[in-house]
Short mmCIF file of C-alpha atoms in Angstrom, two decimals:
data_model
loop_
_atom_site.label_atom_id
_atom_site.label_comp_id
_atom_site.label_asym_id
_atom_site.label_seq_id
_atom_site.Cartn_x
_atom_site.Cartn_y
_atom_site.Cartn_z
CA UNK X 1 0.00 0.00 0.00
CA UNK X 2 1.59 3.31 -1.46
CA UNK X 3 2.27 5.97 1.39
CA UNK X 4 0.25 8.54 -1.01
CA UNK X 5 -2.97 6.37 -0.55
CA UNK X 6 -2.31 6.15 3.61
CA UNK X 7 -2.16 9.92 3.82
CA UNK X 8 -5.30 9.95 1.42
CA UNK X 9 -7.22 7.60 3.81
CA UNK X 10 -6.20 9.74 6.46
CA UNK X 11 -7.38 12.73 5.38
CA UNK X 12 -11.14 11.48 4.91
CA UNK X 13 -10.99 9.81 8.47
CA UNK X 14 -10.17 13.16 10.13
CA UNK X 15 -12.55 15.07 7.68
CA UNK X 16 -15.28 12.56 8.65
CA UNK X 17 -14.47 12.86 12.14
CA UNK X 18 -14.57 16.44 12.48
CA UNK X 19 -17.83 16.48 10.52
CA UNK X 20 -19.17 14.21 13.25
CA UNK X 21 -17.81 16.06 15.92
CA UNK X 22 -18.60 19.83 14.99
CA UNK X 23 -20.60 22.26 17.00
CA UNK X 24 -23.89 24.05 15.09
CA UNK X 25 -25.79 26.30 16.08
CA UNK X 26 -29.28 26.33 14.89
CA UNK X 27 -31.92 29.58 14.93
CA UNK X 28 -35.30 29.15 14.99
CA UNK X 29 -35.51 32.28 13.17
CA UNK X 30 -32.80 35.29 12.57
CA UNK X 31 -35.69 38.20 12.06
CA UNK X 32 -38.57 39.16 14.79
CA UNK X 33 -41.13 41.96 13.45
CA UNK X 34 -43.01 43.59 16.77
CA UNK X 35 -45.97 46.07 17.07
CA UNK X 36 -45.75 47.68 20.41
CA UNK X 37 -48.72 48.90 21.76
CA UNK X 38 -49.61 52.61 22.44
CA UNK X 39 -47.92 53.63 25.87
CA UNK X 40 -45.44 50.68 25.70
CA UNK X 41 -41.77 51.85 26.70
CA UNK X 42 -40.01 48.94 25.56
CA UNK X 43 -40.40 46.00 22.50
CA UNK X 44 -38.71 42.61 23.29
CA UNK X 45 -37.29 40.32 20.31
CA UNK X 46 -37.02 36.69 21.40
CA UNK X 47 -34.38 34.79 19.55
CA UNK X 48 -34.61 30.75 20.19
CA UNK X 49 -31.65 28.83 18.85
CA UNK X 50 -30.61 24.47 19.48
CA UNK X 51 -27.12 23.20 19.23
CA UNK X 52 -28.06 20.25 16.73
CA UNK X 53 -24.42 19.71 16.60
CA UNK X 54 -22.06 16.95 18.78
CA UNK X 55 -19.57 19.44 20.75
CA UNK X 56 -20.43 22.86 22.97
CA UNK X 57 -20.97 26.17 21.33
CA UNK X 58 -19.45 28.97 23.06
CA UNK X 59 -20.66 32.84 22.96
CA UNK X 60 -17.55 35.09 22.24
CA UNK X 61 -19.74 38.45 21.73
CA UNK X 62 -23.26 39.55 21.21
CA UNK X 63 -23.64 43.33 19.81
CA UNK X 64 -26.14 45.62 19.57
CA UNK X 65 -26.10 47.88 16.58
CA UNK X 66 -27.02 51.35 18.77
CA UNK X 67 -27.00 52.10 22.43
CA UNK X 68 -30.89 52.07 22.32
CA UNK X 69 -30.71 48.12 22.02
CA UNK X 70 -29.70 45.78 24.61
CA UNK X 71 -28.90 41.95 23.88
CA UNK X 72 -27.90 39.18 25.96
CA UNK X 73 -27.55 35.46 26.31
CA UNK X 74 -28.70 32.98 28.53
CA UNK X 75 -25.43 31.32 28.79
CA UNK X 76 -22.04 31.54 27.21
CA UNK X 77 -22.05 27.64 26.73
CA UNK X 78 -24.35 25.95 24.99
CA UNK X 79 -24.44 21.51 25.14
CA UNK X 80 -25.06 19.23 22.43
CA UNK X 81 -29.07 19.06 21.44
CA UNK X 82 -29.62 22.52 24.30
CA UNK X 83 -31.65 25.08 23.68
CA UNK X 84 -32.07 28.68 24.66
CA UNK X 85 -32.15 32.11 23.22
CA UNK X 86 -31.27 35.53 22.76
CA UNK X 87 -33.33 38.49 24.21
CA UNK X 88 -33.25 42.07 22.03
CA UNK X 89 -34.24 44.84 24.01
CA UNK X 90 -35.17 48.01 22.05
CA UNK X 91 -35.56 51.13 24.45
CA UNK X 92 -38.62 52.92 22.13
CA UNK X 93 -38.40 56.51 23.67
CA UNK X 94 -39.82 59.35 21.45
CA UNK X 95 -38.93 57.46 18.42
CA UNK X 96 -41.95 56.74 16.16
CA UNK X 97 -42.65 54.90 11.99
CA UNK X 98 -40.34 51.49 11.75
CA UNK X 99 -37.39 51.05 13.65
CA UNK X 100 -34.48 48.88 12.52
CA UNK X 101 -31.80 47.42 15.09
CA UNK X 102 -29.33 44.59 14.82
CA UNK X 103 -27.59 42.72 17.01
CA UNK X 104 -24.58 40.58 15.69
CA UNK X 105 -23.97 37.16 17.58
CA UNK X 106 -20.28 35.20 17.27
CA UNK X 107 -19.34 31.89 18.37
CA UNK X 108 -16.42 29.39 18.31
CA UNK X 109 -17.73 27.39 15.36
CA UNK X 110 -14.82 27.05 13.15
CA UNK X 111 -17.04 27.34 10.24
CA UNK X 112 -16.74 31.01 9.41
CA UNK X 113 -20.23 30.97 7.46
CA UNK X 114 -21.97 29.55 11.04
CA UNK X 115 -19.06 31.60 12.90
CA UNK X 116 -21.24 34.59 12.60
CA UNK X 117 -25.00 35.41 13.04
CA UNK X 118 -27.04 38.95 12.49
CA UNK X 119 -30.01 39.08 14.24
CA UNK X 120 -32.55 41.76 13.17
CA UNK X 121 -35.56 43.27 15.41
CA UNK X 122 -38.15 45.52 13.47
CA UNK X 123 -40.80 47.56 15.58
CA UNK X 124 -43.21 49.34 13.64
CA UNK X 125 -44.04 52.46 16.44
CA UNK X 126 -47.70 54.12 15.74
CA UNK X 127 -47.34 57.78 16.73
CA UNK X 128 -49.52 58.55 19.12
CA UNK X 129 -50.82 62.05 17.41
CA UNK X 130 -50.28 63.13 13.81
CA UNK X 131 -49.83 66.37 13.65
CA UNK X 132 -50.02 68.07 9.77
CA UNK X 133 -48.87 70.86 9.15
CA UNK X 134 -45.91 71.23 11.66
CA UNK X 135 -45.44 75.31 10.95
CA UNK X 136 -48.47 77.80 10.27
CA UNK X 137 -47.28 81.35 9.04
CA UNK X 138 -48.26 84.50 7.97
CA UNK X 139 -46.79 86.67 5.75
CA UNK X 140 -45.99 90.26 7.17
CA UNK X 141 -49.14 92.44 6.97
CA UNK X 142 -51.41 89.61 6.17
CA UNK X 143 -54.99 89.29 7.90
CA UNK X 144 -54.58 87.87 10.70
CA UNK X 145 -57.04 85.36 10.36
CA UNK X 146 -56.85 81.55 12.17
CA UNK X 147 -55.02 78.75 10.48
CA UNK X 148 -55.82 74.99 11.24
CA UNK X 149 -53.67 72.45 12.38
CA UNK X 150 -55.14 68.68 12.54
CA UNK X 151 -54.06 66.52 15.11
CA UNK X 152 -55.30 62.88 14.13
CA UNK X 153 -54.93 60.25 17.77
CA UNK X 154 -54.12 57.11 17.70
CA UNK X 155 -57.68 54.88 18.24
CA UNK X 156 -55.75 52.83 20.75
CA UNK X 157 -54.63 55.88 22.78
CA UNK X 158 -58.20 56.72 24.53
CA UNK X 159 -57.39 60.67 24.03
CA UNK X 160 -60.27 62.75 24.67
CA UNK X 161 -58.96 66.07 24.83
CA UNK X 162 -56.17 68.14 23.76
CA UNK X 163 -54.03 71.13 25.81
CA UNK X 164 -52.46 73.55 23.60
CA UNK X 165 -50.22 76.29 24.66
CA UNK X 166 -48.41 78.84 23.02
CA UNK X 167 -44.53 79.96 24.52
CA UNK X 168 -45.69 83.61 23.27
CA UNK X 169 -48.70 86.02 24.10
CA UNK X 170 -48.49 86.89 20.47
CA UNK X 171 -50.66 83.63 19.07
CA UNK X 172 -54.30 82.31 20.37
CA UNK X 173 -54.56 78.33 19.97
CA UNK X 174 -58.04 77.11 20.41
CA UNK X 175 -59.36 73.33 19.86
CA UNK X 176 -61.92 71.71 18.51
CA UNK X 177 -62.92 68.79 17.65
CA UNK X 178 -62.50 67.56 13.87
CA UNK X 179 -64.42 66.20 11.04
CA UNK X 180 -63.40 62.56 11.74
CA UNK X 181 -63.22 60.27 14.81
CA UNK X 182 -60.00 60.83 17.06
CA UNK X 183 -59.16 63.98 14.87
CA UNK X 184 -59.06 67.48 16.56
CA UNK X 185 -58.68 71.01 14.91
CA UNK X 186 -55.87 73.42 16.49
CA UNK X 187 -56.97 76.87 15.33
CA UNK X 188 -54.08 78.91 15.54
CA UNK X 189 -54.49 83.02 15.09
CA UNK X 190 -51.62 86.05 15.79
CA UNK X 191 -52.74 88.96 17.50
CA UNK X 192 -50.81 91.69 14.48
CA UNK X 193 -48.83 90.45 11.80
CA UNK X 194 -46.94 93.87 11.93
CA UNK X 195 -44.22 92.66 13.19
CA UNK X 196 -42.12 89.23 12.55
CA UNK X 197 -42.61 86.89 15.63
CA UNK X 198 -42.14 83.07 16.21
CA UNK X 199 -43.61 80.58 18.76
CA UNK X 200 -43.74 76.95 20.01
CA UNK X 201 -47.15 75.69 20.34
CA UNK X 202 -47.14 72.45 23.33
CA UNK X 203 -49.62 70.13 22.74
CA UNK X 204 -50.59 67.92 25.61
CA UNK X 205 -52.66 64.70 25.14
CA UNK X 206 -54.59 63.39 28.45
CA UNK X 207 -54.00 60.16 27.35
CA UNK X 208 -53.70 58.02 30.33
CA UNK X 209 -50.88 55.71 28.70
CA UNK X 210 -48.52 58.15 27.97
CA UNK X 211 -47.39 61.86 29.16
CA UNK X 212 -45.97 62.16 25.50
CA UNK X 213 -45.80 66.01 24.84
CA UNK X 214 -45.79 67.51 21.30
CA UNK X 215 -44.99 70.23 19.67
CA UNK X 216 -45.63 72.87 16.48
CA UNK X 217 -44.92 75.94 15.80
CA UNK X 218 -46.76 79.17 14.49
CA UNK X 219 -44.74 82.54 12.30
CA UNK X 220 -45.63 85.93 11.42
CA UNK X 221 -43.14 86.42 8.44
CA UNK X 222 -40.36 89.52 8.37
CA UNK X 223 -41.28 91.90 6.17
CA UNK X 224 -39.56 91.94 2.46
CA UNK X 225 -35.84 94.08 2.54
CA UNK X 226 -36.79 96.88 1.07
CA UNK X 227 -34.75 97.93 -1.89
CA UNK X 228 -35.69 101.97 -2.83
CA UNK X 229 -33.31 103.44 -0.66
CA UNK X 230 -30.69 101.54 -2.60
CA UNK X 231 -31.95 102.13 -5.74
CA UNK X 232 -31.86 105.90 -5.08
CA UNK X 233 -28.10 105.73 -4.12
CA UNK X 234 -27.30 104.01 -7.21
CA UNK X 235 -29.35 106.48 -9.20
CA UNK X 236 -27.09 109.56 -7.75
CA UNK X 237 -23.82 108.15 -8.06
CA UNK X 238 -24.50 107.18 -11.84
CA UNK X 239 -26.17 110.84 -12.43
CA UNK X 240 -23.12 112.71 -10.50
CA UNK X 241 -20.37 112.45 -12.92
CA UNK X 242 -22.46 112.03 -16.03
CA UNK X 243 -23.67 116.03 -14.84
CA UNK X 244 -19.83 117.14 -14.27
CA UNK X 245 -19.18 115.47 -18.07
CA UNK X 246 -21.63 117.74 -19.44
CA UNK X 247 -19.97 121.05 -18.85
CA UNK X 248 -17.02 121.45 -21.42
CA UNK X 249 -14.40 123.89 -20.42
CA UNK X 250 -14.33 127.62 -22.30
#
């Protein structure tokens, strides 16, 4: 027997072995899609995985991809044929629409392509008021007549009322309620529009889930620069010497 076929013979017993011997790690799923509901301050990803292979699986690092997302492990070692998972933890705060976080799990397989898993959380956050437009204005010297600005709740929210306040004297904000279920009307009106002025407007739900506050904002315009002055200064220093041209000497 040639010493080229040993080595050959060899090499597939050690192969074979260390395909019965490796270590995999097997997710139940790599992708969790949440709905919090209204008020909730937190959404909670659940990540279930099995060892299905013959040797431990060891945790070298679990990552979050922001500071807003937590992640941990049960255990750093995981047994042949145990199970357990991976919790995401995605602080919500103000944020609002769908939210996108990561969180990037490595182990001691020594099969890069199983080395390395990215686990992905997606909360889809229901605002708890729309508020449309964001900015009323008037142009300097316009009537000052009210504007609208439509706050449409949430139906899970229970809001009943709204508290609108404006940081200036110089704006009125009244509400009332709108053409549609869980819809309110912010009229919004300046005292003069004289004079250029600017304001926050804090809207306050009494919602009893959340003490969310919001926020718009309402503009009397600067009047347009005015450019006769200037005009007339350019108008006298083109006239000046065109007048000393005009008198030839004797």
């Amino acid at each position: 027997m040639s010493m080229n076929f040993l080595r050959l013979i060899g090499i597939v017993a050690l192969t074979a072995l260390a395909q019965v011997a490796r270590a995999e790690l097997k997710w139940e799923q790599t992708s969790v899609d949440l709905q919090p509901a209204v008020g909730d301050k937190q959404a909670v990803a659940h990540f279930k995985y099995e060892n299905v292979g013959k040797t431990p699986v060891h945790f070298t690092s679990v990552h979050a991809s922001c500071g807003c997302t937590a992640a941990q492990t049960q255990k750093e070692q995981v047994a042949p044929g145990e199970k357990g998972e991976v919790t995401a933890t995605f602080n919500i705060g103000g944020r609002t629409g769908t939210q996108v976080k990561t969180v990037t799990v490595q182990t001691d397989d020594p099969d890069p392509s199983r080395a390395t898993t990215v686990l992905t959380l997606k909360a889809v956050i229901t605002p708890l008021l729309e508020i449309q437009p964001a900015l009323v204005f008037w142009q300097n010297g316009e009537e000052p007549k009210p504007k609208i600005i439509t706050a449409k709740a949430n139906k899970d929210a229970a809001i009943k009322k709204l508290d609108v306040a404006s940081s200036t004297p110089d704006f009125i904000a009244k509400v009332d309620a709108g053409s549609a279920p869980n819809e309110f009307k912010i009229n919004v009106q300046p005292r003069d529009t004289t004079k250029a002025v600017y304001a926050t407007l804090t809207i306050k739900p009494d919602s009893p889930s959340t003490a969310n506050v919001f926020s718009a904002a309402a503009r009397v315009m600067p009047p347009p620069p005015t450019t006769k002055s200037t005009l007339s200064t350019i108008r006298h220093d083109l006239a000046t010497p065109a007048a000393t041209a005009a008198s030839p000497s004797q």
